Short mmCIF file of C-alpha atoms in Angstrom, two decimals:
data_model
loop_
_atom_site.label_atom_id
_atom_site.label_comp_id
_atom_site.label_asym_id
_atom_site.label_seq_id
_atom_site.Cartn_x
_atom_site.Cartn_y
_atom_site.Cartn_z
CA UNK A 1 104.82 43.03 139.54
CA UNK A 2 107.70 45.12 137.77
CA UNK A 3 107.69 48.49 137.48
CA UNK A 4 110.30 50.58 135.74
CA UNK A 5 111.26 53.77 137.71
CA UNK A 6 112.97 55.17 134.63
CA UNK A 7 109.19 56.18 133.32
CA UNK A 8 109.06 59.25 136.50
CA UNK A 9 110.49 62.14 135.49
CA UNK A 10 111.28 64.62 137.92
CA UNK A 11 110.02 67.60 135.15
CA UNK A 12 106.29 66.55 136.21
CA UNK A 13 104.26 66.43 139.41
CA UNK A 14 104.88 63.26 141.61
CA UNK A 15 101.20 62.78 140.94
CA UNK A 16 101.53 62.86 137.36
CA UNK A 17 104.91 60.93 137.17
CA UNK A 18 103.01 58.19 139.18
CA UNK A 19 100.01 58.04 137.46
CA UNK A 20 101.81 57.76 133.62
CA UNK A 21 104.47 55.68 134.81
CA UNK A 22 101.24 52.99 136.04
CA UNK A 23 99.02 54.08 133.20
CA UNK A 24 102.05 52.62 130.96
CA UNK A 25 102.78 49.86 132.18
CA UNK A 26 99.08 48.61 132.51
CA UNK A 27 98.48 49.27 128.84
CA UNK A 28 101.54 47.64 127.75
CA UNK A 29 101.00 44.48 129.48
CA UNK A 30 104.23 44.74 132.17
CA UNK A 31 101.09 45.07 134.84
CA UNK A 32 98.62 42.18 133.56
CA UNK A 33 95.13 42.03 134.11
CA UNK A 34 94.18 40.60 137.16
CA UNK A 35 97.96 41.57 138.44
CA UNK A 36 97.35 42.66 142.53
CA UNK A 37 98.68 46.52 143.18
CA UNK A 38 99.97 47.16 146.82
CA UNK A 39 101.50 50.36 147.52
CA UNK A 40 104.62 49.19 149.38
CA UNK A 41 105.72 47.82 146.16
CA UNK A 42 105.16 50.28 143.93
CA UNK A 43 106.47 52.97 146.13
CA UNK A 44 109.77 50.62 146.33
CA UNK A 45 110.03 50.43 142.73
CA UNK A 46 109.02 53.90 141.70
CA UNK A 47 110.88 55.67 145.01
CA UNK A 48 108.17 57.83 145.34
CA UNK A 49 105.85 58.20 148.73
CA UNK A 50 102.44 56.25 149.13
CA UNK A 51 100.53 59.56 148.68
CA UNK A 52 101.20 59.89 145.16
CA UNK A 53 100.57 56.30 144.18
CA UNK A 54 97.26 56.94 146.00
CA UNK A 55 96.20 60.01 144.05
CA UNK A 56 97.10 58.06 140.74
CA UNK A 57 95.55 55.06 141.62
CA UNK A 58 92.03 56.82 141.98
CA UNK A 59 92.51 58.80 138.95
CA UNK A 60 92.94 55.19 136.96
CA UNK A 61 89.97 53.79 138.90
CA UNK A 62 87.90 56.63 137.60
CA UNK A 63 89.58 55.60 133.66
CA UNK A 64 88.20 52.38 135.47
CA UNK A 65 91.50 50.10 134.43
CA UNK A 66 92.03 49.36 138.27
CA UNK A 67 89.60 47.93 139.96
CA UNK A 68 88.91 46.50 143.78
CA UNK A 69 88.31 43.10 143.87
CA UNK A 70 85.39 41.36 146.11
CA UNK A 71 87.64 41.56 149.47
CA UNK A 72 89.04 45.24 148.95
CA UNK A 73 92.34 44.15 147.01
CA UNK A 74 93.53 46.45 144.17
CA UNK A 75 93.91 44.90 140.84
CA UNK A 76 94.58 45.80 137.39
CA UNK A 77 91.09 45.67 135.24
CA UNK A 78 89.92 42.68 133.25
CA UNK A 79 87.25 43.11 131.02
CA UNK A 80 84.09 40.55 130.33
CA UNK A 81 83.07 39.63 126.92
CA UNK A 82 79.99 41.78 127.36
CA UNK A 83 81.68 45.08 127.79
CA UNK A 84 84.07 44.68 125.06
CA UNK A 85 80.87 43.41 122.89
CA UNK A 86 80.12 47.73 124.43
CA UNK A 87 83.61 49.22 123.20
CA UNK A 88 83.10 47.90 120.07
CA UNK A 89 80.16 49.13 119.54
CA UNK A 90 81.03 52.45 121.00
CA UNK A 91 83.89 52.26 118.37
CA UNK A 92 82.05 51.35 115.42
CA UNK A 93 79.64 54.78 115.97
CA UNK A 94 82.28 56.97 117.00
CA UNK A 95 84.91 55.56 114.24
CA UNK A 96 82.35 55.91 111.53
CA UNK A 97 82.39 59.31 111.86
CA UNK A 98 85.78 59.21 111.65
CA UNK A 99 86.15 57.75 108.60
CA UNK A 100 83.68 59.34 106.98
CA UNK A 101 85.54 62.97 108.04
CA UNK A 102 88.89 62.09 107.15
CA UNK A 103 87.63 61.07 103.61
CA UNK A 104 86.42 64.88 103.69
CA UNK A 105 89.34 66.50 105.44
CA UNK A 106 92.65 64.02 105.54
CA UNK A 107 95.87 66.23 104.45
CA UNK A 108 97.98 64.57 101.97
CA UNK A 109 100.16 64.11 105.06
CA UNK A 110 98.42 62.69 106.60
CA UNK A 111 97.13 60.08 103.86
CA UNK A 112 100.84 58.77 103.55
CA UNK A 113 101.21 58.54 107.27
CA UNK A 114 98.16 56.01 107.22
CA UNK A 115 99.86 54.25 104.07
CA UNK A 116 103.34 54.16 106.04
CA UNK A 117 101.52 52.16 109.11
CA UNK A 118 100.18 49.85 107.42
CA UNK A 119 103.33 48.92 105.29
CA UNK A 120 105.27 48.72 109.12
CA UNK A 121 102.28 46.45 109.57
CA UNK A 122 103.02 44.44 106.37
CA UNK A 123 106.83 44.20 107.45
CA UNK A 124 106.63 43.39 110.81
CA UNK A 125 103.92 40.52 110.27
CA UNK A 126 105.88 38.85 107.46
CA UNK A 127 109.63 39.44 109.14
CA UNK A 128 107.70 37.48 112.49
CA UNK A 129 105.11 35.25 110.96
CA UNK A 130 105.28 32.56 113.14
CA UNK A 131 105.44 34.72 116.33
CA UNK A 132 104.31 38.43 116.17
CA UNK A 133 105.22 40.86 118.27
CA UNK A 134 101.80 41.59 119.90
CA UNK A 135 103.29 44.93 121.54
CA UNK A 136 104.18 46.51 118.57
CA UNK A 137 100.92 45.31 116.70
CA UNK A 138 98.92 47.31 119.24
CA UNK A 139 100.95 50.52 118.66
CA UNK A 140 100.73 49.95 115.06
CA UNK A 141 96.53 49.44 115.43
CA UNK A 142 96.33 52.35 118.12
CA UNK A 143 98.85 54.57 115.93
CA UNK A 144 96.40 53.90 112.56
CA UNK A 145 92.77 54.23 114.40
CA UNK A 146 94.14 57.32 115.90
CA UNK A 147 95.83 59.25 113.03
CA UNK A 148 91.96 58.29 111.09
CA UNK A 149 90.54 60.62 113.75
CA UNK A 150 92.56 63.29 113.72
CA UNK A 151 92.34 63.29 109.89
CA UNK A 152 88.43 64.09 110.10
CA UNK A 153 89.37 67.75 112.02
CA UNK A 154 86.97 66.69 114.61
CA UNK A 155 89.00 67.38 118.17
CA UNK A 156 85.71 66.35 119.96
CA UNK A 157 85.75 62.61 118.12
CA UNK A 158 89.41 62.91 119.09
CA UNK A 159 88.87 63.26 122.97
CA UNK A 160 86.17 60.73 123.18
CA UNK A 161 87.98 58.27 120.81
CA UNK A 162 90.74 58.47 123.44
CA UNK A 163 88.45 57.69 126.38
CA UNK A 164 87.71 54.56 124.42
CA UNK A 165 90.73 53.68 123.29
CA UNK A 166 92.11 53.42 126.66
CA UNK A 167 90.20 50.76 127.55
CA UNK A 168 90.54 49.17 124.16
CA UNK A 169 94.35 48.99 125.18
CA UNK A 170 93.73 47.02 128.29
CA UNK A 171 91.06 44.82 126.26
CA UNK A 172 93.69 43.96 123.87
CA UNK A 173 96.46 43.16 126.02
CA UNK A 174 94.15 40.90 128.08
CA UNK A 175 93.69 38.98 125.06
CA UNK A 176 96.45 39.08 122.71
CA UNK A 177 98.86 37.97 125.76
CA UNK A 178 97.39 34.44 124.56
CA UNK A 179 96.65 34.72 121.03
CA UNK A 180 98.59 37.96 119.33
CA UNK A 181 96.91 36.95 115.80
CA UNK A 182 93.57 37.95 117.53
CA UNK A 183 94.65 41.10 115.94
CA UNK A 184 93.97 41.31 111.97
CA UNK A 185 95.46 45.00 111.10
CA UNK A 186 97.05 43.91 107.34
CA UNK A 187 94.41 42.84 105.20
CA UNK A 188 91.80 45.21 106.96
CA UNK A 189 93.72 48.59 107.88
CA UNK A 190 94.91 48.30 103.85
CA UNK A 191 91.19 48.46 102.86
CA UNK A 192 90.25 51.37 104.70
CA UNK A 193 93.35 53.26 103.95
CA UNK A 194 92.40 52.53 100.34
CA UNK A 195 89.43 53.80 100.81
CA UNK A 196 89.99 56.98 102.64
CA UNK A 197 92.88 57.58 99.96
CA UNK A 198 90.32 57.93 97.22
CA UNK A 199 87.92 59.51 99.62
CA UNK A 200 85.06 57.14 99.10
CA UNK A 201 83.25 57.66 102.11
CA UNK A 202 80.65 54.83 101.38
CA UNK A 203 83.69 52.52 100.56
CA UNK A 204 85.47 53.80 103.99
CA UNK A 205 82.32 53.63 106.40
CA UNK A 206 81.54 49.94 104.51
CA UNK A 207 85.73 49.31 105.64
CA UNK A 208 85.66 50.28 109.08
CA UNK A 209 82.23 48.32 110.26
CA UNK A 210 83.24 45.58 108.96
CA UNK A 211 86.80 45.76 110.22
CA UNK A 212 85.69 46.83 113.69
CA UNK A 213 82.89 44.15 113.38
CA UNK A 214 85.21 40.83 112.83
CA UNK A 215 87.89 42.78 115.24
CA UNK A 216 84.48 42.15 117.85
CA UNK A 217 84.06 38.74 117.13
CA UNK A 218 87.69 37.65 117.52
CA UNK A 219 88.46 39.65 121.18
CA UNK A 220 85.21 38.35 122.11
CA UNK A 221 85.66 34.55 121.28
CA UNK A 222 88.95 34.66 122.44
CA UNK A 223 88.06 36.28 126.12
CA UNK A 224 85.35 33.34 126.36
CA UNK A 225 88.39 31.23 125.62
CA UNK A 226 90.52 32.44 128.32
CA UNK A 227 91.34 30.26 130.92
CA UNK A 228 90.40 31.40 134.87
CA UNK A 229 91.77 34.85 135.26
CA UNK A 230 94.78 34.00 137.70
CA UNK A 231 94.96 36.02 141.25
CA UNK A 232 97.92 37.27 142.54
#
């Protein structure tokens, strides 16, 4: 387990330091899934007290990406082919609203910040074909689903697309830690952006299912792929 105490800034709450500084590094994959938290160590690596790391750890247990395991031990969430078969579908109701509202409401703005991700999309695949950088895919994806929903004006689809999309994160770095082409955000991200560009909401909402839809059936195969999740 490494943890890097450079992410607790002294402007914020110990609480709040705490709980971004493990929020991060569980969605970027430097705490894996399965990975085994015990408060000595963090506290070492963080130099913060153990009552802290406690408050953050049940605020991530409520976001439900920490977990206790069957004899008490704290670990970093995985998550089972049927709940992300859930998430998906959460995210194929919830993002075909938001399609559907940033065809209506996108700013030019923010129509050319949508083209500009998926051209660092383009870029980055072709300068590391043979070995993507699955990190930087996932901001990319995150960055792209996100700006959609704040291009529909609808704050509310905004807060609960970030409830899901937190758990996404952990999905996707459970899988792509094996396979980072699980993701498929040039071919598919291009469509919709097309799409929403010319604000054809029929051509948009057809885009996003059936982007969200393969996106399903690749995370899913590939979890049922995984080997034994490994216990620290």
């Amino acid at each position: 387990m490494v943890l890097s105490a450079k992410n607790v800034q002294r402007s914020k709450s110990l609480h709040e330091q705490t709980y971004q500084a493990l929020r991060d590094s569980i969605l970027c994959g430097e705490l894996a899934p399965g990975d085994r938290l015990i408060e000595t160590q963090i506290a070492e690596q963080l130099q913060v007290s153990r009552t802290p790391i406690r408050e953050a750890i049940r605020q991530l247990q409520r976001e439900e990406l920490i977990t206790a395991d069957e004899l008490g031990w704290l670990r970093v969430a995985t998550v089972s082919p049927n709940e992300a078969m859930h998430l998906y579908d959460c995210r194929i109701a919830l993002e075909t609203l938001s399609v559907t509202g940033a065809c209506e409401n996108a700013s030019d703005f923010q129509i050319k910040k949508l083209k500009e991700l998926v051209t660092q999309a383009e870029k980055l695949l072709k300068r590391k074909a043979s070995n993507p950088d699955s990190s930087q895919l996932l901001e990319l994806d995150y960055q792209f689903h996100r700006t959609i929903a704040q291009s529909s004006g609808n704050t509310c689809l905004v807060s609960l697309l970030d409830q899901v999309f937190g758990k996404m994160a952990l999905l996707r770095v459970q899988t792509t830690r094996y396979n980072p082409r699980v993701l498929e955000i040039r071919t598919e991200h291009l469509q919709i952006y097309e799409a929403i560009a010319q604000h054809n909401i029929e051509a948009a909402t057809q885009a996003i299912r059936c982007h969200l839809t393969a996106s399903k059936e690749r995370v899913v195969q590939e979890l049922e792929n995984l080997p034994q999740q490994r216990i620290k």
